[in-house]
mmCIF file of C-alpha atoms in Angstrom:
data_model
loop_
_atom_site.group_PDB
_atom_site.id
_atom_site.type_symbol
_atom_site.label_atom_id
_atom_site.label_comp_id
_atom_site.label_asym_id
_atom_site.label_seq_id
_atom_site.Cartn_x
_atom_site.Cartn_y
_atom_site.Cartn_z
ATOM 1 C CA MET A 1 23.926 97.199 132.857
ATOM 2 C CA LYS A 2 25.313 94.684 134.263
ATOM 3 C CA LYS A 3 23.317 91.757 133.295
ATOM 4 C CA LEU A 4 23.779 92.247 129.384
ATOM 5 C CA LEU A 5 27.326 92.254 130.546
ATOM 6 C CA ASP A 6 26.934 89.664 131.819
ATOM 7 C CA LEU A 7 25.038 88.513 129.293
ATOM 8 C CA ILE A 8 28.163 89.086 126.575
ATOM 9 C CA LEU A 9 31.214 87.393 129.134
ATOM 10 C CA SER A 10 29.210 84.166 128.677
ATOM 11 C CA GLY A 11 28.502 84.245 125.156
ATOM 12 C CA ALA A 12 33.078 84.923 125.183
ATOM 13 C CA PRO A 13 34.207 81.404 124.663
ATOM 14 C CA LEU A 14 31.767 80.470 122.834
ATOM 15 C CA ALA A 15 32.727 83.079 120.245
ATOM 16 C CA ILE A 16 36.520 82.661 121.463
ATOM 17 C CA VAL A 17 35.283 78.305 120.181
ATOM 18 C CA GLY A 18 33.629 79.508 117.417
ATOM 19 C CA GLY A 19 37.358 82.031 115.793
ATOM 20 C CA LEU A 20 39.040 78.853 116.445
ATOM 21 C CA ALA A 21 37.415 77.122 114.831
ATOM 22 C CA TYR A 22 36.835 79.452 111.439
ATOM 23 C CA ALA A 23 40.538 79.659 111.635
ATOM 24 C CA GLY A 24 42.016 76.416 111.462
ATOM 25 C CA ILE A 25 39.966 75.823 108.541
ATOM 26 C CA PHE A 26 39.997 78.674 106.500
ATOM 27 C CA ILE A 27 43.546 80.308 107.424
ATOM 28 C CA LYS A 28 46.158 78.471 105.732
ATOM 29 C CA PRO A 29 49.766 78.907 107.400
ATOM 30 C CA GLN A 30 51.697 80.492 105.426
ATOM 31 C CA PRO A 31 55.518 78.972 104.877
ATOM 32 C CA GLN A 32 58.138 80.578 106.662
ATOM 33 C CA GLY A 33 61.730 80.313 105.456
ATOM 34 C CA SER A 34 62.529 76.947 103.221
ATOM 35 C CA ALA A 35 62.957 73.766 104.171
ATOM 36 C CA VAL A 36 66.026 71.856 105.253
ATOM 37 C CA GLU A 37 68.436 70.223 102.491
ATOM 38 C CA GLN A 38 69.293 66.795 103.979
ATOM 39 C CA PRO A 39 73.085 66.570 103.792
ATOM 40 C CA VAL A 40 74.237 63.855 101.100
ATOM 41 C CA PHE A 41 76.391 62.217 103.867
ATOM 42 C CA GLU A 42 75.148 62.071 107.262
ATOM 43 C CA ARG A 43 76.757 60.940 110.594
ATOM 44 C CA GLY A 44 76.651 57.067 111.417
ATOM 45 C CA GLU A 45 76.344 55.878 106.948
ATOM 46 C CA GLY A 46 79.171 53.590 106.224
ATOM 47 C CA TYR A 47 79.849 54.336 101.883
ATOM 48 C CA TYR A 48 81.866 51.059 101.216
ATOM 49 C CA GLY A 49 82.724 51.250 98.034
ATOM 50 C CA VAL A 50 83.909 53.690 95.595
ATOM 51 C CA SER A 51 85.121 54.201 91.480
ATOM 52 C CA VAL A 52 86.296 56.867 89.827
ATOM 53 C CA LEU A 53 86.365 58.071 86.038
ATOM 54 C CA ASP A 54 88.217 60.325 84.070
ATOM 55 C CA GLN A 55 86.863 63.772 83.971
ATOM 56 C CA GLY A 56 86.302 64.078 87.502
ATOM 57 C CA LYS A 57 83.003 61.638 87.839
ATOM 58 C CA ALA A 58 82.933 59.350 91.100
ATOM 59 C CA TRP A 59 80.428 57.086 92.601
ATOM 60 C CA VAL A 60 79.927 56.279 96.013
ATOM 61 C CA VAL A 61 78.037 53.685 97.759
ATOM 62 C CA GLY A 62 76.907 52.646 100.969
ATOM 63 C CA SER A 63 74.055 51.380 103.452
ATOM 64 C CA ASN A 64 71.042 51.834 103.188
ATOM 65 C CA GLY A 65 70.884 51.618 99.270
ATOM 66 C CA LYS A 66 72.663 54.913 99.240
ATOM 67 C CA ILE A 67 74.137 56.127 96.111
ATOM 68 C CA ALA A 68 76.448 59.528 95.785
ATOM 69 C CA VAL A 69 77.972 61.049 92.237
ATOM 70 C CA THR A 70 80.619 63.301 91.875
ATOM 71 C CA GLU A 71 80.733 65.230 87.817
ATOM 72 C CA ASP A 72 83.501 67.063 89.211
ATOM 73 C CA GLY A 73 86.425 65.522 91.919
ATOM 74 C CA GLY A 74 84.276 65.050 94.707
ATOM 75 C CA ALA A 75 84.043 69.142 94.864
ATOM 76 C CA SER A 76 80.299 68.612 95.147
ATOM 77 C CA TRP A 77 78.319 65.027 95.823
ATOM 78 C CA GLN A 78 74.898 64.612 94.838
ATOM 79 C CA LYS A 79 72.361 61.542 95.467
ATOM 80 C CA GLN A 80 71.052 59.455 93.732
ATOM 81 C CA ALA A 81 67.692 57.273 94.134
ATOM 82 C CA THR A 82 68.500 53.670 93.998
ATOM 83 C CA PRO A 83 65.084 51.238 94.755
ATOM 84 C CA SER A 84 66.823 49.150 97.768
ATOM 85 C CA ARG A 85 67.404 50.009 101.261
ATOM 86 C CA ALA A 86 70.175 47.038 101.651
ATOM 87 C CA ALA A 87 73.154 47.572 102.123
ATOM 88 C CA LEU A 88 75.723 48.300 99.091
ATOM 89 C CA GLN A 89 79.227 46.921 99.597
ATOM 90 C CA ASP A 90 80.830 48.276 96.052
ATOM 91 C CA VAL A 91 80.333 50.213 92.930
ATOM 92 C CA ALA A 92 82.457 49.503 89.827
ATOM 93 C CA ALA A 93 81.770 51.616 86.374
ATOM 94 C CA TRP A 94 82.876 50.916 82.904
ATOM 95 C CA ASP A 95 81.953 54.708 81.245
ATOM 96 C CA ASP A 96 79.854 57.917 82.319
ATOM 97 C CA GLN A 97 76.555 56.348 81.545
ATOM 98 C CA HIS A 98 76.937 51.989 82.829
ATOM 99 C CA ALA A 99 78.023 51.071 86.407
ATOM 100 C CA VAL A 100 76.794 48.654 88.701
ATOM 101 C CA ALA A 101 76.180 48.155 92.301
ATOM 102 C CA VAL A 102 76.344 45.414 94.350
ATOM 103 C CA GLY A 103 75.590 44.463 98.708
ATOM 104 C CA ASN A 104 73.566 42.581 100.834
ATOM 105 C CA ASP A 105 70.820 39.914 100.101
ATOM 106 C CA GLY A 106 72.577 40.034 96.512
ATOM 107 C CA ILE A 107 71.480 42.660 95.866
ATOM 108 C CA VAL A 108 72.830 43.540 91.567
ATOM 109 C CA LEU A 109 71.592 47.612 91.362
ATOM 110 C CA ILE A 110 72.430 49.195 87.837
ATOM 111 C CA THR A 111 72.548 51.720 85.257
ATOM 112 C CA VAL A 112 72.638 52.616 82.052
ATOM 113 C CA ASP A 113 71.807 56.226 82.243
ATOM 114 C CA ALA A 114 74.684 57.801 84.079
ATOM 115 C CA GLY A 115 72.394 57.291 87.208
ATOM 116 C CA ARG A 116 69.788 59.140 87.055
ATOM 117 C CA SER A 117 67.453 55.969 87.605
ATOM 118 C CA TRP A 118 68.912 52.427 89.145
ATOM 119 C CA GLN A 119 67.480 49.533 88.585
ATOM 120 C CA SER A 120 67.716 45.468 90.576
ATOM 121 C CA VAL A 121 68.114 42.659 87.958
ATOM 122 C CA ASP A 122 68.364 39.280 88.729
ATOM 123 C CA ALA A 123 71.225 37.572 90.048
ATOM 124 C CA PRO A 124 72.289 34.189 90.867
ATOM 125 C CA LYS A 125 71.189 33.185 95.037
ATOM 126 C CA SER A 126 73.063 30.336 96.794
ATOM 127 C CA GLU A 127 70.971 28.976 99.819
ATOM 128 C CA VAL A 128 73.229 29.317 102.418
ATOM 129 C CA ALA A 129 74.382 33.366 102.898
ATOM 130 C CA ASN A 130 74.422 36.306 100.213
ATOM 131 C CA LYS A 131 75.913 39.083 100.235
ATOM 132 C CA LEU A 132 77.945 40.300 97.248
ATOM 133 C CA LEU A 133 81.081 42.280 98.617
ATOM 134 C CA ARG A 134 83.004 43.245 95.581
ATOM 135 C CA VAL A 135 82.514 44.421 92.277
ATOM 136 C CA LYS A 136 85.110 44.938 89.349
ATOM 137 C CA ALA A 137 84.472 46.388 85.580
ATOM 138 C CA LEU A 138 86.553 45.288 82.563
ATOM 139 C CA PRO A 139 86.224 46.555 78.723
ATOM 140 C CA GLY A 140 83.773 45.511 76.676
ATOM 141 C CA GLY A 141 80.732 44.932 79.204
ATOM 142 C CA THR A 142 81.619 42.289 81.620
ATOM 143 C CA ALA A 143 81.983 42.439 85.023
ATOM 144 C CA TRP A 144 83.357 39.994 87.790
ATOM 145 C CA ALA A 145 81.330 39.925 91.382
ATOM 146 C CA VAL A 146 81.990 37.557 95.009
ATOM 147 C CA GLY A 147 80.721 37.369 97.952
ATOM 148 C CA GLU A 148 79.831 35.095 100.331
ATOM 149 C CA ALA A 149 79.972 31.051 100.470
ATOM 150 C CA GLY A 150 82.532 31.262 97.528
ATOM 151 C CA MET A 151 80.399 32.966 94.933
ATOM 152 C CA VAL A 152 82.161 34.053 92.103
ATOM 153 C CA MET A 153 78.877 35.465 89.093
ATOM 154 C CA ARG A 154 79.809 36.701 85.085
ATOM 155 C CA SER A 155 78.211 39.726 83.709
ATOM 156 C CA THR A 156 78.754 40.106 79.867
ATOM 157 C CA ASP A 157 76.537 42.798 78.570
ATOM 158 C CA PHE A 158 77.047 45.275 81.315
ATOM 159 C CA GLY A 159 75.669 43.338 84.608
ATOM 160 C CA ARG A 160 72.405 42.533 82.720
ATOM 161 C CA SER A 161 72.363 38.983 83.371
ATOM 162 C CA TRP A 162 75.222 37.094 85.231
ATOM 163 C CA THR A 163 75.725 33.433 85.485
ATOM 164 C CA ARG A 164 76.924 31.822 88.775
ATOM 165 C CA VAL A 165 80.729 30.411 88.406
ATOM 166 C CA GLY A 166 81.407 26.756 90.695
ATOM 167 C CA GLY A 167 79.007 25.129 94.135
ATOM 168 C CA ASP A 168 78.954 26.810 97.105
ATOM 169 C CA GLU A 169 82.581 26.964 98.718
ATOM 170 C CA ASP A 170 82.122 27.093 102.608
ATOM 171 C CA VAL A 171 84.836 30.240 102.288
ATOM 172 C CA GLY A 172 83.376 33.661 101.035
ATOM 173 C CA TRP A 173 85.999 36.032 98.554
ATOM 174 C CA ASN A 174 86.391 39.178 99.358
ATOM 175 C CA ASP A 175 87.632 40.394 95.854
ATOM 176 C CA ILE A 176 88.951 39.731 92.276
ATOM 177 C CA VAL A 177 91.197 41.231 90.017
ATOM 178 C CA ALA A 178 91.540 39.964 86.445
ATOM 179 C CA THR A 179 95.346 40.737 85.353
ATOM 180 C CA GLY A 180 97.629 39.147 82.364
ATOM 181 C CA GLY A 181 94.495 36.360 80.825
ATOM 182 C CA ARG A 182 94.247 35.607 84.739
ATOM 183 C CA ILE A 183 91.281 35.834 87.341
ATOM 184 C CA TRP A 184 92.326 36.456 91.024
ATOM 185 C CA LEU A 185 90.252 35.799 94.173
ATOM 186 C CA VAL A 186 90.947 36.411 97.583
ATOM 187 C CA GLY A 187 88.923 35.981 100.541
ATOM 188 C CA GLU A 188 88.936 33.709 104.014
ATOM 189 C CA PHE A 189 91.079 32.085 105.800
ATOM 190 C CA GLY A 190 94.366 33.137 103.521
ATOM 191 C CA ASN A 191 93.005 31.738 100.098
ATOM 192 C CA VAL A 192 93.742 32.462 97.106
ATOM 193 C CA LYS A 193 92.368 31.380 93.298
ATOM 194 C CA VAL A 194 92.981 31.739 90.204
ATOM 195 C CA SER A 195 91.978 30.518 86.551
ATOM 196 C CA GLY A 196 92.960 31.029 83.652
ATOM 197 C CA ASP A 197 90.192 30.041 81.556
ATOM 198 C CA ASP A 198 87.280 32.550 82.666
ATOM 199 C CA GLY A 199 86.517 30.880 86.544
ATOM 200 C CA VAL A 200 86.354 26.788 84.147
ATOM 201 C CA SER A 201 88.404 25.423 86.092
ATOM 202 C CA TRP A 202 89.722 27.444 89.051
ATOM 203 C CA ARG A 203 93.677 26.199 91.144
ATOM 204 C CA ALA A 204 94.132 27.371 94.665
ATOM 205 C CA ILE A 205 97.533 28.807 95.853
ATOM 206 C CA GLU A 206 98.955 28.233 99.250
ATOM 207 C CA THR A 207 100.011 31.644 101.335
ATOM 208 C CA PRO A 208 101.906 31.894 104.438
ATOM 209 C CA VAL A 209 98.654 33.493 106.292
ATOM 210 C CA GLU A 210 95.500 31.854 107.869
ATOM 211 C CA THR A 211 93.319 35.280 108.478
ATOM 212 C CA SER A 212 91.465 36.700 105.875
ATOM 213 C CA LEU A 213 92.671 38.893 103.238
ATOM 214 C CA MET A 214 90.582 41.455 102.084
ATOM 215 C CA GLY A 215 92.073 43.677 98.879
ATOM 216 C CA LEU A 216 94.317 42.839 96.320
ATOM 217 C CA ALA A 217 95.775 44.256 93.234
ATOM 218 C CA PHE A 218 98.824 44.486 90.861
ATOM 219 C CA LYS A 219 100.989 46.326 89.775
ATOM 220 C CA ASP A 220 101.411 43.298 86.759
ATOM 221 C CA ALA A 221 101.459 40.884 85.317
ATOM 222 C CA GLU A 222 104.095 39.546 87.790
ATOM 223 C CA ASN A 223 104.006 41.287 90.663
ATOM 224 C CA GLY A 224 101.068 41.377 93.280
ATOM 225 C CA VAL A 225 99.956 43.057 96.907
ATOM 226 C CA THR A 226 96.995 40.995 98.890
ATOM 227 C CA VAL A 227 95.814 42.769 102.397
ATOM 228 C CA GLY A 228 93.797 41.291 105.404
ATOM 229 C CA LEU A 229 93.230 41.311 108.893
ATOM 230 C CA GLY A 230 95.309 42.135 111.486
ATOM 231 C CA GLY A 231 97.297 44.332 109.260
ATOM 232 C CA VAL A 232 98.351 41.416 106.496
ATOM 233 C CA VAL A 233 100.140 42.475 103.790
ATOM 234 C CA LEU A 234 101.583 40.033 101.487
ATOM 235 C CA THR A 235 103.161 40.069 98.128
ATOM 236 C CA THR A 236 104.384 38.566 95.553
ATOM 237 C CA ARG A 237 107.137 38.222 91.909
ATOM 238 C CA ASP A 238 106.031 35.278 90.145
ATOM 239 C CA GLY A 239 102.511 36.068 89.439
ATOM 240 C CA GLY A 240 100.699 34.432 92.535
ATOM 241 C CA GLN A 241 102.427 31.666 92.258
ATOM 242 C CA SER A 242 104.088 32.191 95.620
ATOM 243 C CA TRP A 243 103.613 35.025 97.974
ATOM 244 C CA GLU A 244 105.540 36.453 100.680
ATOM 245 C CA GLN A 245 104.389 38.023 104.048
ATOM 246 C CA GLN A 246 106.266 41.871 104.679
ATOM 247 C CA GLN A 247 106.573 43.112 107.523
ATOM 248 C CA THR A 248 104.178 46.150 108.563
ATOM 249 C CA PRO A 249 104.368 48.593 110.836
ATOM 250 C CA SER A 250 101.095 48.254 112.127
ATOM 251 C CA SER A 251 98.345 45.221 113.169
ATOM 252 C CA GLU A 252 95.059 47.476 112.609
ATOM 253 C CA HIS A 253 92.617 45.149 109.610
ATOM 254 C CA LEU A 254 93.586 46.399 105.872
ATOM 255 C CA PHE A 255 90.852 46.433 103.963
ATOM 256 C CA SER A 256 91.774 47.282 100.267
ATOM 257 C CA VAL A 257 95.215 48.053 97.720
ATOM 258 C CA LEU A 258 96.007 50.231 94.913
ATOM 259 C CA TRP A 259 99.032 50.633 92.556
ATOM 260 C CA GLU A 260 98.615 54.342 91.459
ATOM 261 C CA GLY A 261 102.061 54.205 89.519
ATOM 262 C CA SER A 262 104.594 54.439 91.383
ATOM 263 C CA ARG A 263 104.453 52.964 94.950
ATOM 264 C CA TRP A 264 101.338 51.031 96.487
ATOM 265 C CA ILE A 265 98.814 52.300 99.588
ATOM 266 C CA ALA A 266 96.753 49.802 101.433
ATOM 267 C CA ALA A 267 94.132 51.343 103.453
ATOM 268 C CA GLY A 268 92.081 50.011 107.573
ATOM 269 C CA ALA A 269 90.905 50.427 109.784
ATOM 270 C CA SER A 270 91.358 53.548 112.400
ATOM 271 C CA GLY A 271 92.364 55.670 110.120
ATOM 272 C CA VAL A 272 95.142 53.925 108.744
ATOM 273 C CA ILE A 273 97.083 53.860 105.713
ATOM 274 C CA LEU A 274 99.686 52.694 104.700
ATOM 275 C CA VAL A 275 102.219 53.339 101.742
ATOM 276 C CA GLY A 276 104.365 50.346 100.086
ATOM 277 C CA GLY A 277 107.891 51.104 97.769
ATOM 278 C CA ASP A 278 107.698 50.174 94.067
ATOM 279 C CA GLU A 279 108.716 46.308 95.504
ATOM 280 C CA GLY A 280 106.101 45.990 98.372
ATOM 281 C CA ARG A 281 107.863 45.005 100.583
ATOM 282 C CA ARG A 282 109.243 48.778 102.739
ATOM 283 C CA TRP A 283 105.712 50.310 104.136
ATOM 284 C CA LYS A 284 105.169 53.327 106.020
ATOM 285 C CA GLU A 285 102.413 54.225 108.259
ATOM 286 C CA THR A 286 100.605 57.401 107.597
ATOM 287 C CA ARG A 287 96.467 59.227 108.194
ATOM 288 C CA LEU A 288 94.385 61.556 105.991
ATOM 289 C CA SER A 289 95.381 63.530 109.522
ATOM 290 C CA GLU A 290 96.652 63.258 112.479
ATOM 291 C CA LEU A 291 93.361 62.764 115.134
ATOM 292 C CA ASP A 292 91.878 61.057 111.967
ATOM 293 C CA ARG A 293 90.397 57.415 113.012
ATOM 294 C CA ASN A 294 88.068 56.114 110.541
ATOM 295 C CA TRP A 295 88.503 53.153 109.156
ATOM 296 C CA TYR A 296 88.139 53.061 105.332
ATOM 297 C CA THR A 297 86.971 50.286 102.971
ATOM 298 C CA GLY A 298 86.869 51.315 99.373
ATOM 299 C CA LEU A 299 90.364 53.432 97.831
ATOM 300 C CA ALA A 300 91.102 54.135 93.926
ATOM 301 C CA ARG A 301 93.330 57.320 92.294
ATOM 302 C CA GLN A 302 91.587 59.701 89.930
ATOM 303 C CA GLY A 303 94.276 62.095 88.110
ATOM 304 C CA ASP A 304 96.722 63.755 90.993
ATOM 305 C CA LYS A 305 93.706 62.452 93.758
ATOM 306 C CA TYR A 306 92.169 59.743 95.545
ATOM 307 C CA PHE A 307 89.485 59.416 96.871
ATOM 308 C CA PHE A 308 88.720 56.618 99.951
ATOM 309 C CA SER A 309 85.066 54.662 101.049
ATOM 310 C CA GLY A 310 84.417 53.792 104.439
ATOM 311 C CA SER A 311 83.035 55.444 107.631
ATOM 312 C CA GLN A 312 83.636 58.746 105.917
ATOM 313 C CA VAL A 313 83.914 60.001 102.203
ATOM 314 C CA ALA A 314 87.896 61.707 101.442
ATOM 315 C CA VAL A 315 89.168 63.302 98.944
ATOM 316 C CA VAL A 316 92.756 64.330 98.586
ATOM 317 C CA GLY A 317 95.885 65.194 96.802
ATOM 318 C CA ALA A 318 98.212 62.168 95.720
ATOM 319 C CA THR A 319 100.924 64.571 97.365
ATOM 320 C CA ALA A 320 99.461 64.154 100.856
ATOM 321 C CA LEU A 321 100.456 61.055 101.135
#
């Protein structure tokens, strides 16, 4: 009996190993529970540009080639697949089907099907630097984009093809606005330029600052505001022929500005939001919340809501500011 017991025990390890091998090959584990869905907005990401349309639709674009869309005024968001990992700096939409996004490495993406698909298109490149910083969509399929090394380029076919306007310059253009039949540029070192012939020729406009100007908006053909680093705010009341610096309550960098029908809104670093009166002479500082220290580079209004894009995407009621 003892010999029989010893024989059985001596074979036990082999039986166990064999059983485990059988289980590993033929027994498949059944999944338990459901997969955790990855959030649309993740910690550490930046969303640099925002474009809004009517009926609640808006796009935001940002780091790692990411694009997100909302159809319900920001209540919910969905990711859209893109063919690039390059950071996207800005987005502009003509309608709910056609939009264009631009960013690092001269990347230009367009959609013609509401963002169900985005495709990369060829665009002019510089031998110096190729970050595209802002893009604006105009009626009829026209778009303008600006960026580093003096890049200014134009499309007339919903972003499918692009033509460079002018050559390399030792200045980066940070924003572009079309108003009153003119195209305006603002950029590094306090530079402002204007063209009245679709970029064939440009005229430099003197400003009282040498800091970088980051955002530009016009109330009408005569009245405009540009904002920049160090809390700089400049206003014009003569169609941009002269610019006057205004006193502001903050020295935080300002990246974007908007005329929203009755007042000016500027967004910037450390959660700072500036609200200015009709003439842009008096400004007050506020935040989306008391403890907000996020930075915001994109700003748009949709009905009774403001959309902010930056180190977070925020949607707030117009009466919140």
